[in-house]
Short mmCIF file of C-alpha atoms in Angstrom, two decimals:
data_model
loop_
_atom_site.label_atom_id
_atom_site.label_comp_id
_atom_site.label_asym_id
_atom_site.label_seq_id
_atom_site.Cartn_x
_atom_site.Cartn_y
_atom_site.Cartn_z
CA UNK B 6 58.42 23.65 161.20
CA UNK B 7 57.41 27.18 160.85
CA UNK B 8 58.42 29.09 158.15
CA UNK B 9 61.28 31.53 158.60
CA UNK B 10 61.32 35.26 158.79
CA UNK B 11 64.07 37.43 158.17
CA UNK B 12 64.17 40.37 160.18
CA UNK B 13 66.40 43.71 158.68
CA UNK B 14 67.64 46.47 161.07
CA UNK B 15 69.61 49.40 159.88
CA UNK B 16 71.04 50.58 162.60
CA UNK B 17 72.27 54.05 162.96
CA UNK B 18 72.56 56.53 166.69
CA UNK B 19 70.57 54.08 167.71
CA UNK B 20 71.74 53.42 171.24
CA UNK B 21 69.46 55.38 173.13
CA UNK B 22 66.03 53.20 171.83
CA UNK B 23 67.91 49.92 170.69
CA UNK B 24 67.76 47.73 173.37
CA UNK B 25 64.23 48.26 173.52
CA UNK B 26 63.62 47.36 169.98
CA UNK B 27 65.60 43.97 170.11
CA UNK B 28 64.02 43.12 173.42
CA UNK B 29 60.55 43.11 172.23
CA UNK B 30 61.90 40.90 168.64
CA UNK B 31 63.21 38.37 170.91
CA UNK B 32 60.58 38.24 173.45
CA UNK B 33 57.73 37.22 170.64
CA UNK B 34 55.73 34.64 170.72
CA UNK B 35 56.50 33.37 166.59
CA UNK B 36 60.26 31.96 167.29
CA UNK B 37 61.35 30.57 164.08
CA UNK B 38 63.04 34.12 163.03
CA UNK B 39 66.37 35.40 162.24
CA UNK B 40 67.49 39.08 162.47
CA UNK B 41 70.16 40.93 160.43
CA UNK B 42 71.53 43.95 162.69
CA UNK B 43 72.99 46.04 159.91
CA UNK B 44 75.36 48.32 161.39
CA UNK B 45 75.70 51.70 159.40
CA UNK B 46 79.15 52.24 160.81
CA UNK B 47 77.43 53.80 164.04
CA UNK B 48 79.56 56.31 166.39
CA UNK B 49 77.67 55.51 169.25
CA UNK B 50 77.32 52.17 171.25
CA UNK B 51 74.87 50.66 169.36
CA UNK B 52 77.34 48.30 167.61
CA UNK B 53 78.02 46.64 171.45
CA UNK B 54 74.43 46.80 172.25
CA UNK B 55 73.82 44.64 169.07
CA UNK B 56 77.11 42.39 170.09
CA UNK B 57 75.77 41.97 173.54
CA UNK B 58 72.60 40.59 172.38
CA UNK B 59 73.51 38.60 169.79
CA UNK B 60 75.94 36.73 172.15
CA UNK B 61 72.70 36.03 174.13
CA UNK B 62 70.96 34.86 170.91
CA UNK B 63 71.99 33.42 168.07
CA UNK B 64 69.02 34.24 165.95
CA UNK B 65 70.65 37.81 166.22
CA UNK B 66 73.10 38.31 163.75
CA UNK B 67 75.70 41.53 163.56
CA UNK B 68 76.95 42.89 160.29
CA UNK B 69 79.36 45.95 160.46
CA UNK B 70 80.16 48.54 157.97
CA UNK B 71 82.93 50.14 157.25
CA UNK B 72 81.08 53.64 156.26
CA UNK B 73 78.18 55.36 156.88
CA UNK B 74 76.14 54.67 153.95
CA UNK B 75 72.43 55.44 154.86
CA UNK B 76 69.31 53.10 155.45
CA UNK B 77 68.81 52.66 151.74
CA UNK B 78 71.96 50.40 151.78
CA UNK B 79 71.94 49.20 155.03
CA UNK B 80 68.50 47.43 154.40
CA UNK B 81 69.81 46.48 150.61
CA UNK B 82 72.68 44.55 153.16
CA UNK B 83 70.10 42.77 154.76
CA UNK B 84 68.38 41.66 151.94
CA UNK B 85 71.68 40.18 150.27
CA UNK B 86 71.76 38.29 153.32
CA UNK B 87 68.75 36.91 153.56
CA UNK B 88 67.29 33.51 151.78
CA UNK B 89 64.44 35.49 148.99
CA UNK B 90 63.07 32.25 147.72
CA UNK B 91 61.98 31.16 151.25
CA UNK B 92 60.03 32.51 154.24
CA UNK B 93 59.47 35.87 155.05
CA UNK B 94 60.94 39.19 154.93
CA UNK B 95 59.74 41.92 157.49
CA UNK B 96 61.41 45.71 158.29
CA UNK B 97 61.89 47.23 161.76
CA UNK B 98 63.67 50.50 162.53
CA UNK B 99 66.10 50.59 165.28
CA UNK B 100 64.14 53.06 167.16
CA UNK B 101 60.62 51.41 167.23
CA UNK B 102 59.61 47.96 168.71
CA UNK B 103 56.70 45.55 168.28
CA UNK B 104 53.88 44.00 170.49
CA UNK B 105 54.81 40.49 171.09
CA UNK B 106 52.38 39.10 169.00
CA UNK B 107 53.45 41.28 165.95
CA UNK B 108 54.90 38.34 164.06
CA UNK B 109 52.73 35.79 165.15
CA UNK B 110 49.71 37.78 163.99
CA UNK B 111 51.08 38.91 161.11
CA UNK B 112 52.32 35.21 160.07
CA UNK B 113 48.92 33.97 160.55
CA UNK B 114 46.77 36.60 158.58
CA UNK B 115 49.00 36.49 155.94
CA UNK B 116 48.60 32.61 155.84
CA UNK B 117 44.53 32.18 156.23
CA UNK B 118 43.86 34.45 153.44
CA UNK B 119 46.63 33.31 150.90
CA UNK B 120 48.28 36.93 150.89
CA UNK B 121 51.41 38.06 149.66
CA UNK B 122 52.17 40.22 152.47
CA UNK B 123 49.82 41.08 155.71
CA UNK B 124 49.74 44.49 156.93
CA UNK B 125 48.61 45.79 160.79
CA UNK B 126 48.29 49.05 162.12
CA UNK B 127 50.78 51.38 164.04
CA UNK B 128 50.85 52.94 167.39
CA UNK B 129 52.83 56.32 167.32
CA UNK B 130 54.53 56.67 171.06
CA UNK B 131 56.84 59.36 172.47
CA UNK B 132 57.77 56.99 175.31
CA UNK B 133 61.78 56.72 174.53
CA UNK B 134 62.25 54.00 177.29
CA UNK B 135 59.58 51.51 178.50
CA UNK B 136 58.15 48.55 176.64
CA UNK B 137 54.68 50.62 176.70
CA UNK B 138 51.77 48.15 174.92
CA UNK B 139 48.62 49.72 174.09
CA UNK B 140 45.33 47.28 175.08
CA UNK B 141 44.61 45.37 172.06
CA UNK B 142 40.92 43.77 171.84
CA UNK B 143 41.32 41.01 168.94
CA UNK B 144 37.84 40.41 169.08
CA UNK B 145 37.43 43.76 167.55
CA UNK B 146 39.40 43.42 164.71
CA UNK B 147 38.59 44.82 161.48
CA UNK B 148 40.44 43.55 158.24
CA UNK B 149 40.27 43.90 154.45
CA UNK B 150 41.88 42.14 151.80
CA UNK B 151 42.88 44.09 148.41
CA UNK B 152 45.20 43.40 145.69
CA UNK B 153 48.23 45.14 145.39
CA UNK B 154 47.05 47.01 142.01
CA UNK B 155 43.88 48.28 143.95
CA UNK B 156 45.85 49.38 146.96
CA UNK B 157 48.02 51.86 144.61
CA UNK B 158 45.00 53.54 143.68
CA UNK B 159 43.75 54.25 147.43
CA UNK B 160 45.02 57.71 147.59
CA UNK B 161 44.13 57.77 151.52
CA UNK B 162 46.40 54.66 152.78
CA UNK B 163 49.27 56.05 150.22
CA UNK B 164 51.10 57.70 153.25
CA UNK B 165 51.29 54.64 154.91
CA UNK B 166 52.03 51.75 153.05
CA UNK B 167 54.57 53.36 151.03
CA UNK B 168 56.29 52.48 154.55
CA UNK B 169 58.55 49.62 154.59
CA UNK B 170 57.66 48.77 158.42
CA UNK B 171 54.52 47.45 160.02
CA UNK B 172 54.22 44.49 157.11
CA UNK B 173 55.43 41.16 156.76
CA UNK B 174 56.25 39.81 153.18
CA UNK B 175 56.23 36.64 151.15
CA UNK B 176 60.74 36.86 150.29
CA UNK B 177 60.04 36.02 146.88
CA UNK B 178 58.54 39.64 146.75
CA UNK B 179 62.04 40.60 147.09
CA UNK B 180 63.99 38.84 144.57
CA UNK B 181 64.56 42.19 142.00
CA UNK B 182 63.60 44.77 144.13
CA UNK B 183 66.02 46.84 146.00
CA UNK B 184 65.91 50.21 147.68
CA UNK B 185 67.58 53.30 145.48
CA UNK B 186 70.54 54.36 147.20
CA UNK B 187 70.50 57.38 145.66
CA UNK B 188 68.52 58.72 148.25
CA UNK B 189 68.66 60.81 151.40
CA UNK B 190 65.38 60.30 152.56
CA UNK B 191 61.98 58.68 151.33
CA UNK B 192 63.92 55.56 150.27
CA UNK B 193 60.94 53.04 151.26
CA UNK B 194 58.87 55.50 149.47
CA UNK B 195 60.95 54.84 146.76
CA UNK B 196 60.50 51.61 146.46
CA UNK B 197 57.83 49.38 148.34
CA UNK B 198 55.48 50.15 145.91
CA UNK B 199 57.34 48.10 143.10
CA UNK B 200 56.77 45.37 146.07
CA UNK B 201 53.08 45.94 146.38
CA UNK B 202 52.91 46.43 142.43
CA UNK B 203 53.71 42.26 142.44
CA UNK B 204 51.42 41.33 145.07
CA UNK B 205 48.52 39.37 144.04
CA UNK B 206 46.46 39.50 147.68
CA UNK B 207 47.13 42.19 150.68
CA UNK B 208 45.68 41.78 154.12
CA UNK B 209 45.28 44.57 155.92
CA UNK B 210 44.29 44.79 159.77
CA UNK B 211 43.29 47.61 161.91
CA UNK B 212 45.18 45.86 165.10
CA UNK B 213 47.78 48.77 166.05
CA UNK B 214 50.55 45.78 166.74
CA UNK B 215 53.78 48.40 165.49
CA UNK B 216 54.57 50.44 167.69
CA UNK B 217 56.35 53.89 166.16
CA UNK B 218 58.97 56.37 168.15
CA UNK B 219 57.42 59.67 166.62
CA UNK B 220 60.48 61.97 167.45
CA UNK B 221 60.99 64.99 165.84
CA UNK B 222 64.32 64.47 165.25
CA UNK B 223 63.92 61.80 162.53
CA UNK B 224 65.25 62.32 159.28
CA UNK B 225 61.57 62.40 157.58
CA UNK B 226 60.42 65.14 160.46
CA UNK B 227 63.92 67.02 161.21
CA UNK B 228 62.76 70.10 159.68
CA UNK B 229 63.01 71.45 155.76
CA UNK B 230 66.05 71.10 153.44
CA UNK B 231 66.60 71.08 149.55
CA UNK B 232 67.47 67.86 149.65
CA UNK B 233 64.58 66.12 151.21
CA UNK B 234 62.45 68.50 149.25
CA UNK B 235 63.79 67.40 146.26
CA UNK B 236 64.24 63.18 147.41
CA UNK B 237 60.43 63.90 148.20
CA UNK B 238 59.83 65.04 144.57
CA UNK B 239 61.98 62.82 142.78
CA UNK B 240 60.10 59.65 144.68
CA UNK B 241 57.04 60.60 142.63
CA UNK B 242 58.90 60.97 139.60
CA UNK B 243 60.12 57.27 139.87
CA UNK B 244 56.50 56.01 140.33
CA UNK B 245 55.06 58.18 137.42
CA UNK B 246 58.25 56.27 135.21
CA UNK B 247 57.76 52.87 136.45
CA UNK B 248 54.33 52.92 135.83
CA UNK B 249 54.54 54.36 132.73
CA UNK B 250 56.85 51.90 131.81
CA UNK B 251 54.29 48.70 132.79
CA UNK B 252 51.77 50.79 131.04
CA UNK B 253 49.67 51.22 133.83
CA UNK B 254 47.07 54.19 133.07
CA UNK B 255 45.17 54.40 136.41
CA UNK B 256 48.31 53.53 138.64
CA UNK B 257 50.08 56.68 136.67
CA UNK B 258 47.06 58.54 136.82
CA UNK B 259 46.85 58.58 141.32
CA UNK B 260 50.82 58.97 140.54
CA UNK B 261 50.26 62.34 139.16
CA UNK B 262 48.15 62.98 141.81
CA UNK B 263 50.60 62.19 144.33
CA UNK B 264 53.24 63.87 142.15
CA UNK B 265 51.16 67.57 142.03
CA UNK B 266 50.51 67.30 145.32
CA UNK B 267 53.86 66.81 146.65
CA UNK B 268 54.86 70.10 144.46
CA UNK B 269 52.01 72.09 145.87
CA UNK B 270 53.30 70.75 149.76
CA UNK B 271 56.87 72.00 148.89
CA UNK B 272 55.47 75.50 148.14
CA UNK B 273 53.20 75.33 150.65
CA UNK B 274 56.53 75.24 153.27
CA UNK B 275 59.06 76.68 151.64
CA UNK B 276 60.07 80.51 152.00
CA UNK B 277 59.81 82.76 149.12
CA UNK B 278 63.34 84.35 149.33
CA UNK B 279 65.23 81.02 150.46
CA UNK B 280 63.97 79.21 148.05
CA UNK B 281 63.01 81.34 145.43
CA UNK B 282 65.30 79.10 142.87
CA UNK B 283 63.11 75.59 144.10
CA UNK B 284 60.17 77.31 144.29
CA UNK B 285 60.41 78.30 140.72
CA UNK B 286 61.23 75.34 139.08
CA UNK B 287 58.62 72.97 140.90
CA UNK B 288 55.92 75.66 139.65
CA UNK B 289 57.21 75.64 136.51
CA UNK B 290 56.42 71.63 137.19
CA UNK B 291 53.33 71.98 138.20
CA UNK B 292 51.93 74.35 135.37
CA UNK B 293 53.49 71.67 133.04
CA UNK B 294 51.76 68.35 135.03
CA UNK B 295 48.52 69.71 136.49
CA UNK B 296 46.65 68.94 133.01
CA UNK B 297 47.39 65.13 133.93
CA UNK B 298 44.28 65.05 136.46
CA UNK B 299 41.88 65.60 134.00
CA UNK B 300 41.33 62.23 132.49
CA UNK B 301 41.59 60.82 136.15
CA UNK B 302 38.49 58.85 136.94
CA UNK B 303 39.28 58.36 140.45
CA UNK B 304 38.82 61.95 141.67
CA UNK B 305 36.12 64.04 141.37
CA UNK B 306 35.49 67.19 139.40
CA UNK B 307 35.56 69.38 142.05
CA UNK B 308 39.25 68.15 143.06
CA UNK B 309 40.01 68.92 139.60
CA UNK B 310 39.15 71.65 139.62
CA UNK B 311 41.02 72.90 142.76
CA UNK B 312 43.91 71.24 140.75
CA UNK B 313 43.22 73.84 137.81
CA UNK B 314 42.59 76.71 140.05
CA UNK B 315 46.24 75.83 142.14
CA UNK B 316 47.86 76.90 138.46
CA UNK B 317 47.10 80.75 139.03
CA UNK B 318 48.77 81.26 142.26
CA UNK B 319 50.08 78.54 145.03
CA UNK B 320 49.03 80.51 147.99
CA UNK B 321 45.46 79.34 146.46
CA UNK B 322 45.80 75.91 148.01
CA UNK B 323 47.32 77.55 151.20
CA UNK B 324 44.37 79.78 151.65
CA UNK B 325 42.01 77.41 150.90
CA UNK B 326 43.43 74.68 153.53
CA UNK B 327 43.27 77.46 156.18
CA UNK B 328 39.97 78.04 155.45
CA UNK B 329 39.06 74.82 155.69
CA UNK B 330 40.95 73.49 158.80
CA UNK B 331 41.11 76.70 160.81
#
């Protein structure tokens, strides 16, 4: 029999792209699969759209709460529901949905190279309604395989597979890791890297088999706040710790990275009268960190020192990225 995956939905105002997300789970082609539809005590009718389906199939199982409690703890839900020393774990938001081969390929790249969790590319749509695919040539495919270590230090994927969704995981990966609650937003941010910190053996494919709703509405893209600002910041801060703590050099070295640039981005959109207060104390951050880059191996000397320069005045990076990209 095929192993099992374990599919976790938070679901949250979710009715108007719902049905189209649990449509295209139950229409793949891998069938051995159960999903956990976590309801974050939704207002809307998503909590009958997930009743109506799950009525049609049992592998579609409803879990209510009784408060809003955010994604963070909606997926942490899921994952006390689900078996961690069997199968597979995999990550979907309610408002996104997945080419019907999503699992199947995933399952088997994961399988013929002896990964711990396989990895495809996404497809970012502004179609709200249809089951849109985009053509997929397999033949083409390009893949890699890396170990989890070496994919922490690739600075240019870090956007993207600090994402919880678009990757299918070994359960066992799961067993002590859970997403911080303590945060608005960012919380796979704040956490899949502990994940990919265990992982002997990533595959990664170029296939664009996830299919992401970009809306600007989302919580990540629904404009600037001190408190995403600051979740943004803090998610840094938990990777510089953690690594420090495993005593992991070059992984706290790119985290320092990630960390100064994430100050310089906050300055780079913030306002200098609304938020003067902010603004002053990530500076104050900055001047104290940027000295971190400096024993670095993995960037050049010329991005240190932009790094150095940055320390004078913040509007230096702005300038220079305008001069750059027009």
């Amino acid at each position: 029999m095929k192993d099992l995956i374990q599919v976790i939905i938070p679901i949250y105002k979710a009715q108007e792209f719902l049905y189209r997300c649990l449509i295209s789970i139950k229409n793949q082609t891998y069938t051995n699969f159960i999903v956990y539809l976590i309801n974050d005590a939704s207002p809307d009718n998503s909590l009958e759209i997930c009743r109506k389906i799950s009525q049609e199939d049992a592998r579609f199982k409803v879990i209510s709460l009784l408060k809003n409690s955010g994604p963070a703890h909606a997926r942490n839900v899921g994952l006390g529901y689900a078996d961690l020393k069997q199968g597979y774990i995999a990550f979907i938001d309610a408002d996104d949905y997945i080419e019907p081969r999503y699992f199947e390929h995933l399952v088997n790249l994961l399988k013929d190279s002896d990964a711990d969790f396989s990895w495809v590319s996404v497809n970012n749509t502004f179609e709200k309604e249809k089951l849109v695919f985009p053509e997929i040539d397999c033949d083409k495919e390009k893949t890699f395989s890396i170990t989890g270590h070496d994919l922490l230090l690739r600075e240019d994927l870090r956007l993207m597979y600090l994402m919880v969704w678009g990757k299918l995981f070994k359960s066992s990966l799961w067993e002590d890791v859970r997403f911080n609650e303590a945060y608005h937003y960012f919380e796979d941010g704040a956490t899949t890297f502990k994940v990919i910190y265990k992982a002997g053996k990533v595959i990664v494919s170029d296939l664009k088999l996830y299919n992401y709703y970009y809306s600007e509405n989302s919580a990540t893209r629904s404009g600037i706040n001190t408190t995403k600002l600051i979740d943004g910041l803090n998610t840094e801060i938990d990777k510089i710790d953690f690594y420090k703590e495993k005593n992991e050099k070059d992984l706290m070295d790119m985290a320092y990275i990630a960390y100064l640039n994430t100050i310089l981005g906050i300055l780079r959109q913030t306002d200098k009268r609304q938020y003067k207060n902010l603004r002053s104390k990530v500076w104050k951050l900055y001047r104290q960190s940027y000295k971190n880059v400096f024993d670095n191996k993995n960037i050049s000397n010329t991005q240190k020192l932009k790094y150095c320069l940055y320390r004078i005045n913040p509007d230096i990076q702005k300038l220079y990225l305008k001069l750059k990209f027009g």
